[in-house]
PDB file of C-alpha atoms in Angstrom:
ATOM      1  CA  MET A   1      61.375 101.222  93.273  1.00 66.00           C
ATOM      2  CA  ARG A   2      65.170 101.247  93.211  1.00 78.00           C
ATOM      3  CA  LEU A   3      66.562 103.693  95.759  1.00 88.00           C
ATOM      4  CA  ILE A   4      69.954 105.375  95.702  1.00 93.00           C
ATOM      5  CA  ASP A   5      71.281 106.822  98.944  1.00 94.00           C
ATOM      6  CA  ALA A   6      73.441 109.730  97.784  1.00 95.00           C
ATOM      7  CA  HIS A   7      74.875 110.531 101.207  1.00 94.00           C
ATOM      8  CA  ALA A   8      76.007 107.808 103.593  1.00 94.00           C
ATOM      9  CA  HIS A   9      79.112 107.353 105.726  1.00 94.00           C
ATOM     10  CA  LEU A  10      81.529 104.697 106.896  1.00 93.00           C
ATOM     11  CA  THR A  11      82.836 105.389 110.390  1.00 90.00           C
ATOM     12  CA  ARG A  12      85.058 103.688 112.911  1.00 89.00           C
ATOM     13  CA  GLY A  13      83.639 100.434 114.260  1.00 88.00           C
ATOM     14  CA  MET A  14      80.926 100.051 111.618  1.00 91.00           C
ATOM     15  CA  PRO A  15      80.655  96.328 110.653  1.00 93.00           C
ATOM     16  CA  PHE A  16      80.530  95.859 106.889  1.00 94.00           C
ATOM     17  CA  GLY A  17      77.900  93.149 107.154  1.00 94.00           C
ATOM     18  CA  TYR A  18      75.610  95.286 109.283  1.00 94.00           C
ATOM     19  CA  LEU A  19      75.799  98.273 106.917  1.00 94.00           C
ATOM     20  CA  LEU A  20      75.078  96.131 103.856  1.00 94.00           C
ATOM     21  CA  ALA A  21      72.199  94.351 105.600  1.00 94.00           C
ATOM     22  CA  ARG A  22      70.521  97.625 106.568  1.00 92.00           C
ATOM     23  CA  LEU A  23      70.844  98.990 103.035  1.00 93.00           C
ATOM     24  CA  LYS A  24      69.321  95.823 101.600  1.00 92.00           C
ATOM     25  CA  GLU A  25      66.500  95.807 104.139  1.00 92.00           C
ATOM     26  CA  ALA A  26      65.685  99.442 103.303  1.00 89.00           C
ATOM     27  CA  GLY A  27      65.585  98.712  99.582  1.00 91.00           C
ATOM     28  CA  VAL A  28      68.685 100.806  98.805  1.00 93.00           C
ATOM     29  CA  SER A  29      70.221  99.432  95.639  1.00 94.00           C
ATOM     30  CA  ARG A  30      73.253 101.727  95.674  1.00 95.00           C
ATOM     31  CA  ALA A  31      74.868 103.903  98.339  1.00 96.00           C
ATOM     32  CA  VAL A  32      77.306 106.763  97.842  1.00 97.00           C
ATOM     33  CA  LEU A  33      79.712 106.228 100.709  1.00 96.00           C
ATOM     34  CA  MET A  34      81.969 108.875 102.257  1.00 97.00           C
ATOM     35  CA  ALA A  35      84.671 108.205 104.835  1.00 95.00           C
ATOM     36  CA  ARG A  36      84.400 109.516 108.388  1.00 89.00           C
ATOM     37  CA  GLU A  37      87.013 108.663 111.012  1.00 86.00           C
ATOM     38  CA  VAL A  38      88.374 105.867 108.795  1.00 93.00           C
ATOM     39  CA  ARG A  39      90.819 106.055 105.932  1.00 94.00           C
ATOM     40  CA  GLU A  40      89.486 106.001 102.399  1.00 95.00           C
ATOM     41  CA  GLU A  41      91.256 102.686 101.801  1.00 94.00           C
ATOM     42  CA  ARG A  42      88.983 101.043 104.375  1.00 93.00           C
ATOM     43  CA  MET A  43      85.952 102.273 102.468  1.00 92.00           C
ATOM     44  CA  MET A  44      87.421 101.024  99.199  1.00 94.00           C
ATOM     45  CA  GLU A  45      87.763  97.574 100.751  1.00 94.00           C
ATOM     46  CA  LEU A  46      83.977  97.489 101.166  1.00 94.00           C
ATOM     47  CA  ALA A  47      83.424  98.891  97.665  1.00 95.00           C
ATOM     48  CA  ARG A  48      85.505  96.085  96.161  1.00 94.00           C
ATOM     49  CA  ARG A  49      83.426  93.530  98.016  1.00 93.00           C
ATOM     50  CA  ARG A  50      80.215  95.014  96.622  1.00 92.00           C
ATOM     51  CA  PRO A  51      81.031  96.589  93.235  1.00 90.00           C
ATOM     52  CA  GLY A  52      78.108  98.547  91.895  1.00 88.00           C
ATOM     53  CA  ARG A  53      76.439  98.553  95.302  1.00 93.00           C
ATOM     54  CA  ILE A  54      78.881 100.915  97.029  1.00 96.00           C
ATOM     55  CA  VAL A  55      79.976 104.113  95.262  1.00 96.00           C
ATOM     56  CA  PRO A  56      83.059 105.470  97.110  1.00 97.00           C
ATOM     57  CA  MET A  57      83.971 109.155  97.325  1.00 97.00           C
ATOM     58  CA  ALA A  58      87.448 110.550  98.041  1.00 97.00           C
ATOM     59  CA  GLY A  59      88.540 113.132 100.556  1.00 97.00           C
ATOM     60  CA  GLY A  60      85.966 112.785 103.309  1.00 96.00           C
ATOM     61  CA  ARG A  61      88.784 111.727 105.606  1.00 96.00           C
ATOM     62  CA  LEU A  62      91.986 112.854 103.882  1.00 97.00           C
ATOM     63  CA  PHE A  63      91.005 116.312 102.706  1.00 98.00           C
ATOM     64  CA  GLN A  64      88.857 117.085 105.739  1.00 97.00           C
ATOM     65  CA  ALA A  65      91.758 116.176 108.003  1.00 96.00           C
ATOM     66  CA  ALA A  66      93.987 118.482 105.943  1.00 98.00           C
ATOM     67  CA  LEU A  67      91.502 121.317 106.380  1.00 97.00           C
ATOM     68  CA  GLN A  68      91.603 120.789 110.132  1.00 96.00           C
ATOM     69  CA  ARG A  69      95.395 120.566 110.369  1.00 97.00           C
ATOM     70  CA  GLY A  70      95.863 123.514 108.049  1.00 97.00           C
ATOM     71  CA  ALA A  71      93.399 125.783 109.856  1.00 97.00           C
ATOM     72  CA  ASN A  72      93.645 128.406 112.560  1.00 95.00           C
ATOM     73  CA  ARG A  73      92.497 126.464 115.634  1.00 93.00           C
ATOM     74  CA  PHE A  74      91.099 127.331 119.040  1.00 93.00           C
ATOM     75  CA  ARG A  75      88.662 125.903 121.598  1.00 90.00           C
ATOM     76  CA  VAL A  76      85.673 127.538 123.272  1.00 87.00           C
ATOM     77  CA  LYS A  77      83.437 125.775 125.836  1.00 82.00           C
ATOM     78  CA  GLY A  78      84.315 122.299 124.659  1.00 81.00           C
ATOM     79  CA  VAL A  79      83.896 123.094 120.941  1.00 86.00           C
ATOM     80  CA  ARG A  80      86.947 122.932 118.688  1.00 90.00           C
ATOM     81  CA  HIS A  81      86.996 125.717 116.100  1.00 92.00           C
ATOM     82  CA  TYR A  82      88.756 125.454 112.729  1.00 95.00           C
ATOM     83  CA  ARG A  83      88.819 128.632 110.677  1.00 95.00           C
ATOM     84  CA  GLY A  84      90.583 129.761 107.554  1.00 96.00           C
ATOM     85  CA  PHE A  85      93.770 128.479 105.958  1.00 97.00           C
ATOM     86  CA  ASN A  86      97.194 128.518 107.548  1.00 96.00           C
ATOM     87  CA  ARG A  87      99.420 129.440 104.622  1.00 95.00           C
ATOM     88  CA  THR A  88     102.572 127.908 106.123  1.00 97.00           C
ATOM     89  CA  TRP A  89     100.910 124.516 106.654  1.00 97.00           C
ATOM     90  CA  TRP A  90      99.479 124.405 103.134  1.00 98.00           C
ATOM     91  CA  GLN A  91     102.817 125.402 101.601  1.00 97.00           C
ATOM     92  CA  ARG A  92     104.480 122.497 103.394  1.00 98.00           C
ATOM     93  CA  HIS A  93     101.842 119.799 103.008  1.00 98.00           C
ATOM     94  CA  GLY A  94      99.297 120.910 100.415  1.00 98.00           C
ATOM     95  CA  GLU A  95     100.980 119.351  97.382  1.00 98.00           C
ATOM     96  CA  ARG A  96     101.023 115.938  99.045  1.00 98.00           C
ATOM     97  CA  VAL A  97      97.315 116.188  99.822  1.00 98.00           C
ATOM     98  CA  PHE A  98      96.350 117.236  96.303  1.00 98.00           C
ATOM     99  CA  ARG A  99      98.656 114.654  94.735  1.00 98.00           C
ATOM    100  CA  ARG A 100      96.913 111.890  96.684  1.00 98.00           C
ATOM    101  CA  MET A 101      93.464 113.216  95.791  1.00 98.00           C
ATOM    102  CA  GLU A 102      94.376 113.262  92.100  1.00 98.00           C
ATOM    103  CA  GLU A 103      95.793 109.723  92.237  1.00 98.00           C
ATOM    104  CA  TRP A 104      92.482 108.477  93.628  1.00 97.00           C
ATOM    105  CA  LEU A 105      90.373 110.277  91.033  1.00 98.00           C
ATOM    106  CA  ARG A 106      92.633 109.286  88.150  1.00 97.00           C
ATOM    107  CA  SER A 107      92.370 105.636  89.157  1.00 96.00           C
ATOM    108  CA  GLY A 108      88.617 105.661  88.542  1.00 95.00           C
ATOM    109  CA  ASP A 109      88.047 103.756  91.789  1.00 95.00           C
ATOM    110  CA  TYR A 110      86.672 106.824  93.534  1.00 96.00           C
ATOM    111  CA  ARG A 111      83.702 108.432  91.818  1.00 95.00           C
ATOM    112  CA  GLY A 112      83.694 111.860  93.412  1.00 97.00           C
ATOM    113  CA  ILE A 113      84.866 114.081  96.270  1.00 98.00           C
ATOM    114  CA  GLY A 114      83.173 114.431  99.633  1.00 94.00           C
ATOM    115  CA  GLU A 115      81.844 115.089 102.081  1.00 96.00           C
ATOM    116  CA  ILE A 116      83.810 118.313 102.507  1.00 97.00           C
ATOM    117  CA  ARG A 117      82.590 120.261 105.526  1.00 95.00           C
ATOM    118  CA  LEU A 118      83.206 123.936 104.842  1.00 96.00           C
ATOM    119  CA  LYS A 119      80.707 125.589 107.190  1.00 92.00           C
ATOM    120  CA  HIS A 120      79.513 123.337 109.985  1.00 88.00           C
ATOM    121  CA  ARG A 121      78.198 124.656 113.285  1.00 83.00           C
ATOM    122  CA  GLY A 122      79.281 123.078 116.546  1.00 76.00           C
ATOM    123  CA  TYR A 123      76.779 122.796 119.391  1.00 67.00           C
ATOM    124  CA  GLY A 124      78.894 121.112 122.010  1.00 61.00           C
ATOM    125  CA  PRO A 125      80.729 117.925 122.985  1.00 59.00           C
ATOM    126  CA  ASP A 126      77.521 116.117 123.985  1.00 57.00           C
ATOM    127  CA  VAL A 127      76.100 116.137 120.441  1.00 56.00           C
ATOM    128  CA  PRO A 128      77.714 113.685 117.985  1.00 51.00           C
ATOM    129  CA  GLU A 129      79.678 115.439 115.241  1.00 59.00           C
ATOM    130  CA  MET A 130      78.840 118.775 116.852  1.00 66.00           C
ATOM    131  CA  LYS A 131      82.000 119.157 118.918  1.00 82.00           C
ATOM    132  CA  CYS A 132      83.719 120.826 115.957  1.00 86.00           C
ATOM    133  CA  ASN A 133      82.959 124.139 114.308  1.00 89.00           C
ATOM    134  CA  TYR A 134      84.264 124.475 110.747  1.00 93.00           C
ATOM    135  CA  ASP A 135      84.467 127.765 108.881  1.00 93.00           C
ATOM    136  CA  PHE A 136      86.270 127.652 105.523  1.00 96.00           C
ATOM    137  CA  GLU A 137      85.440 130.117 102.755  1.00 92.00           C
ATOM    138  CA  MET A 138      84.766 128.838  99.247  1.00 92.00           C
ATOM    139  CA  SER A 139      86.601 131.916  97.949  1.00 93.00           C
ATOM    140  CA  SER A 140      89.923 130.352  99.007  1.00 96.00           C
ATOM    141  CA  PRO A 141      92.357 129.293  96.247  1.00 96.00           C
ATOM    142  CA  ILE A 142      92.587 125.924  98.003  1.00 97.00           C
ATOM    143  CA  ILE A 143      88.875 125.264  97.534  1.00 97.00           C
ATOM    144  CA  HIS A 144      89.006 126.586  93.968  1.00 97.00           C
ATOM    145  CA  ARG A 145      91.831 124.143  93.252  1.00 97.00           C
ATOM    146  CA  LEU A 146      89.812 121.274  94.697  1.00 98.00           C
ATOM    147  CA  MET A 147      86.826 122.194  92.531  1.00 97.00           C
ATOM    148  CA  GLY A 148      89.096 122.411  89.488  1.00 97.00           C
ATOM    149  CA  LEU A 149      90.394 118.923  90.244  1.00 98.00           C
ATOM    150  CA  ALA A 150      86.820 117.662  90.398  1.00 98.00           C
ATOM    151  CA  ALA A 151      86.089 119.280  87.033  1.00 97.00           C
ATOM    152  CA  THR A 152      89.145 117.654  85.427  1.00 97.00           C
ATOM    153  CA  TYR A 153      87.876 114.189  86.297  1.00 96.00           C
ATOM    154  CA  ARG A 154      84.174 115.030  85.921  1.00 95.00           C
ATOM    155  CA  ALA A 155      83.745 114.102  89.563  1.00 97.00           C
ATOM    156  CA  PRO A 156      80.814 115.401  91.633  1.00 98.00           C
ATOM    157  CA  MET A 157      81.766 117.147  94.852  1.00 98.00           C
ATOM    158  CA  THR A 158      79.579 117.036  97.969  1.00 98.00           C
ATOM    159  CA  VAL A 159      79.956 120.014 100.300  1.00 97.00           C
ATOM    160  CA  HIS A 160      78.436 120.726 103.697  1.00 94.00           C
ATOM    161  CA  LEU A 161      77.861 124.472 103.721  1.00 94.00           C
ATOM    162  CA  GLU A 162      75.466 125.894 106.278  1.00 89.00           C
ATOM    163  CA  VAL A 163      74.071 129.392 105.867  1.00 86.00           C
ATOM    164  CA  ASP A 164      72.940 131.172 109.010  1.00 76.00           C
ATOM    165  CA  THR A 165      73.756 134.621 110.376  1.00 70.00           C
ATOM    166  CA  ASP A 166      76.206 135.267 107.515  1.00 75.00           C
ATOM    167  CA  ALA A 167      73.870 133.928 104.838  1.00 84.00           C
ATOM    168  CA  SER A 168      74.266 136.851 102.421  1.00 88.00           C
ATOM    169  CA  ALA A 169      78.064 136.751 102.308  1.00 90.00           C
ATOM    170  CA  ARG A 170      78.200 132.951 102.398  1.00 91.00           C
ATOM    171  CA  LEU A 171      75.795 132.561  99.480  1.00 94.00           C
ATOM    172  CA  ARG A 172      77.662 135.196  97.500  1.00 95.00           C
ATOM    173  CA  THR A 173      81.007 133.379  97.753  1.00 95.00           C
ATOM    174  CA  PHE A 174      79.255 130.077  97.059  1.00 96.00           C
ATOM    175  CA  SER A 175      77.782 131.522  93.863  1.00 97.00           C
ATOM    176  CA  GLN A 176      81.150 132.908  92.808  1.00 97.00           C
ATOM    177  CA  ALA A 177      82.788 129.505  93.268  1.00 97.00           C
ATOM    178  CA  LEU A 178      80.052 127.759  91.257  1.00 97.00           C
ATOM    179  CA  LYS A 179      80.473 130.267  88.420  1.00 97.00           C
ATOM    180  CA  ARG A 180      84.242 129.937  88.519  1.00 96.00           C
ATOM    181  CA  SER A 181      84.017 126.135  88.044  1.00 96.00           C
ATOM    182  CA  PRO A 182      80.935 125.611  85.846  1.00 96.00           C
ATOM    183  CA  GLN A 183      82.068 122.099  84.894  1.00 96.00           C
ATOM    184  CA  THR A 184      82.132 120.936  88.520  1.00 97.00           C
ATOM    185  CA  PRO A 185      78.907 119.241  89.658  1.00 97.00           C
ATOM    186  CA  VAL A 186      78.467 120.395  93.252  1.00 98.00           C
ATOM    187  CA  ILE A 187      76.040 118.586  95.570  1.00 98.00           C
ATOM    188  CA  TRP A 188      74.874 120.829  98.392  1.00 97.00           C
ATOM    189  CA  ALA A 189      74.488 118.478 101.353  1.00 93.00           C
ATOM    190  CA  HIS A 190      71.124 118.727 103.124  1.00 88.00           C
ATOM    191  CA  GLY A 191      70.075 121.578 100.854  1.00 87.00           C
ATOM    192  CA  GLY A 192      71.945 123.914 103.177  1.00 84.00           C
ATOM    193  CA  PRO A 193      69.639 123.513 104.945  1.00 84.00           C
ATOM    194  CA  CYS A 194      67.895 126.682 103.897  1.00 86.00           C
ATOM    195  CA  GLY A 195      64.422 127.771 102.906  1.00 88.00           C
ATOM    196  CA  ALA A 196      62.776 126.721  99.661  1.00 91.00           C
ATOM    197  CA  SER A 197      63.005 130.230  98.195  1.00 92.00           C
ATOM    198  CA  VAL A 198      66.765 130.534  98.800  1.00 93.00           C
ATOM    199  CA  LEU A 199      67.501 127.035  97.548  1.00 94.00           C
ATOM    200  CA  GLY A 200      65.314 127.642  94.514  1.00 96.00           C
ATOM    201  CA  ARG A 201      67.195 130.815  93.574  1.00 96.00           C
ATOM    202  CA  MET A 202      70.545 129.031  93.854  1.00 97.00           C
ATOM    203  CA  LEU A 203      69.373 126.167  91.648  1.00 97.00           C
ATOM    204  CA  ASP A 204      67.922 128.614  89.112  1.00 97.00           C
ATOM    205  CA  ARG A 205      71.218 130.492  88.853  1.00 97.00           C
ATOM    206  CA  HIS A 206      73.656 127.576  88.802  1.00 98.00           C
ATOM    207  CA  PRO A 207      73.073 124.595  86.490  1.00 98.00           C
ATOM    208  CA  ASN A 208      76.037 122.767  88.053  1.00 98.00           C
ATOM    209  CA  LEU A 209      74.425 122.827  91.519  1.00 98.00           C
ATOM    210  CA  PHE A 210      72.496 119.867  92.890  1.00 98.00           C
ATOM    211  CA  SER A 211      70.872 119.409  96.274  1.00 96.00           C
ATOM    212  CA  GLU A 212      70.006 116.671  98.684  1.00 92.00           C
ATOM    213  CA  ILE A 213      66.531 116.333 100.091  1.00 85.00           C
ATOM    214  CA  GLN A 214      66.769 116.756 103.839  1.00 65.00           C
ATOM    215  CA  PRO A 215      66.395 113.451 105.695  1.00 59.00           C
ATOM    216  CA  LEU A 216      62.785 112.534 106.391  1.00 53.00           C
ATOM    217  CA  ILE A 217      63.717 109.334 108.200  1.00 55.00           C
ATOM    218  CA  ARG A 218      64.165 109.234 111.948  1.00 58.00           C
ATOM    219  CA  ASN A 219      67.786 110.079 112.642  1.00 60.00           C
ATOM    220  CA  THR A 220      69.231 110.403 116.133  1.00 56.00           C
ATOM    221  CA  TYR A 221      71.814 112.907 114.896  1.00 59.00           C
ATOM    222  CA  ALA A 222      69.333 115.217 113.165  1.00 59.00           C
ATOM    223  CA  ASP A 223      66.922 114.979 116.083  1.00 60.00           C
ATOM    224  CA  ARG A 224      69.521 116.523 118.392  1.00 61.00           C
ATOM    225  CA  VAL A 225      70.676 119.360 116.124  1.00 63.00           C
ATOM    226  CA  PRO A 226      68.298 122.345 116.203  1.00 61.00           C
ATOM    227  CA  TYR A 227      69.627 123.851 112.983  1.00 61.00           C
ATOM    228  CA  LEU A 228      68.582 120.831 110.920  1.00 62.00           C
ATOM    229  CA  ARG A 229      64.987 121.383 112.038  1.00 60.00           C
ATOM    230  CA  THR A 230      64.941 125.069 111.090  1.00 60.00           C
ATOM    231  CA  PHE A 231      63.360 124.586 107.683  1.00 66.00           C
ATOM    232  CA  PRO A 232      60.525 122.013 107.840  1.00 66.00           C
ATOM    233  CA  LEU A 233      59.492 120.162 104.695  1.00 70.00           C
ATOM    234  CA  GLN A 234      56.192 118.783 105.888  1.00 66.00           C
ATOM    235  CA  VAL A 235      53.004 119.710 107.640  1.00 64.00           C
ATOM    236  CA  ARG A 236      51.408 117.427 110.195  1.00 63.00           C
ATOM    237  CA  GLY A 237      50.309 114.227 108.508  1.00 68.00           C
ATOM    238  CA  GLY A 238      53.362 113.970 106.284  1.00 69.00           C
ATOM    239  CA  ARG A 239      52.246 116.174 103.379  1.00 80.00           C
ATOM    240  CA  LEU A 240      54.907 118.310 101.720  1.00 81.00           C
ATOM    241  CA  LEU A 241      54.617 122.034 102.218  1.00 85.00           C
ATOM    242  CA  PRO A 242      53.470 123.681  98.945  1.00 89.00           C
ATOM    243  CA  ALA A 243      56.684 125.686  98.484  1.00 91.00           C
ATOM    244  CA  TRP A 244      58.816 122.549  98.674  1.00 90.00           C
ATOM    245  CA  ARG A 245      56.514 120.593  96.400  1.00 90.00           C
ATOM    246  CA  ARG A 246      56.756 123.298  93.740  1.00 94.00           C
ATOM    247  CA  LEU A 247      60.550 123.404  94.069  1.00 94.00           C
ATOM    248  CA  TYR A 248      60.944 119.631  93.767  1.00 93.00           C
ATOM    249  CA  GLU A 249      58.731 119.614  90.694  1.00 95.00           C
ATOM    250  CA  ARG A 250      60.533 122.561  89.059  1.00 96.00           C
ATOM    251  CA  HIS A 251      63.977 120.990  89.565  1.00 97.00           C
ATOM    252  CA  ALA A 252      63.069 117.311  89.607  1.00 95.00           C
ATOM    253  CA  ASP A 253      66.384 116.349  87.980  1.00 96.00           C
ATOM    254  CA  ARG A 254      68.525 118.260  90.484  1.00 97.00           C
ATOM    255  CA  PHE A 255      67.612 116.577  93.764  1.00 96.00           C
ATOM    256  CA  LEU A 256      69.089 113.475  95.374  1.00 94.00           C
ATOM    257  CA  ALA A 257      68.008 111.591  98.471  1.00 91.00           C
ATOM    258  CA  GLY A 258      70.573 111.180 101.232  1.00 90.00           C
ATOM    259  CA  SER A 259      70.214 109.559 104.635  1.00 88.00           C
ATOM    260  CA  ASP A 260      73.432 110.979 106.174  1.00 88.00           C
ATOM    261  CA  CYS A 261      73.665 107.778 108.239  1.00 88.00           C
ATOM    262  CA  ARG A 262      76.927 107.270 110.107  1.00 87.00           C
ATOM    263  CA  THR A 263      76.404 105.149 113.219  1.00 85.00           C
ATOM    264  CA  VAL A 264      74.879 101.748 113.905  1.00 87.00           C
ATOM    265  CA  ALA A 265      71.830 103.442 115.456  1.00 83.00           C
ATOM    266  CA  GLU A 266      71.312 105.716 112.471  1.00 85.00           C
ATOM    267  CA  TYR A 267      71.553 102.875 109.952  1.00 88.00           C
ATOM    268  CA  ARG A 268      68.987 101.023 112.043  1.00 84.00           C
ATOM    269  CA  HIS A 269      66.565 103.925 111.443  1.00 79.00           C
ATOM    270  CA  LEU A 270      66.684 103.340 107.676  1.00 79.00           C
ATOM    271  CA  THR A 271      64.138 100.594 108.207  1.00 73.00           C
ATOM    272  CA  THR A 272      62.023 102.107 111.008  1.00 65.00           C
TER     273      THR A 272
END
């Protein structure tokens, strides 16, 4: 069976040869790669070496960095918080960011946008990728503009959008954004994560919404983040819970598999 990993990352210090070897060993014929900590051009270098094997996305580094620089920022107990949109920063620098994003998409070299972390909970400096807390509303004109850009170039957009204590309001603005840009294919990273009933309702309402199946492989990152274990998919023995089985069958053409691998250790777990 040919496998496509719809959510993988290139980070600082990741050897190209090691990443490609792990994908091959795991039987992954194609990987959608998103930049983390490295510039998109570094990722494109790998994509040019393995055309057809690596599918590069734009903005995982550039646009995410812009969100951070253009946010209201503060620190609490070792966690850096980024909230909202600083109008002055976006007035000064926003056009440059969007111009670069459009150049990449127009070139055809980049096949989508992502991963854009809009709501991402931080647990502390000792947990990888959890030292930052992101909180950006999809109701913002900046996010609407990004989704419109994706629609113009028929580019899928992968967003990380957690729903927790503010689930009702968060899902409402998410729905409004999906309706506002019906031509934008939006991939909801990790399926939220949220319960099968909530995810099912969102997929029923929005034909432009797709979801990733939560990682079932061993992953040192997911193992250390309590929120990613909130909604189990399986019962003991590896059988899917009935609610998830029904959802996967009802929307079989709307789910993608993503490993969310970023580090050497996590790529090693693709084959264990």
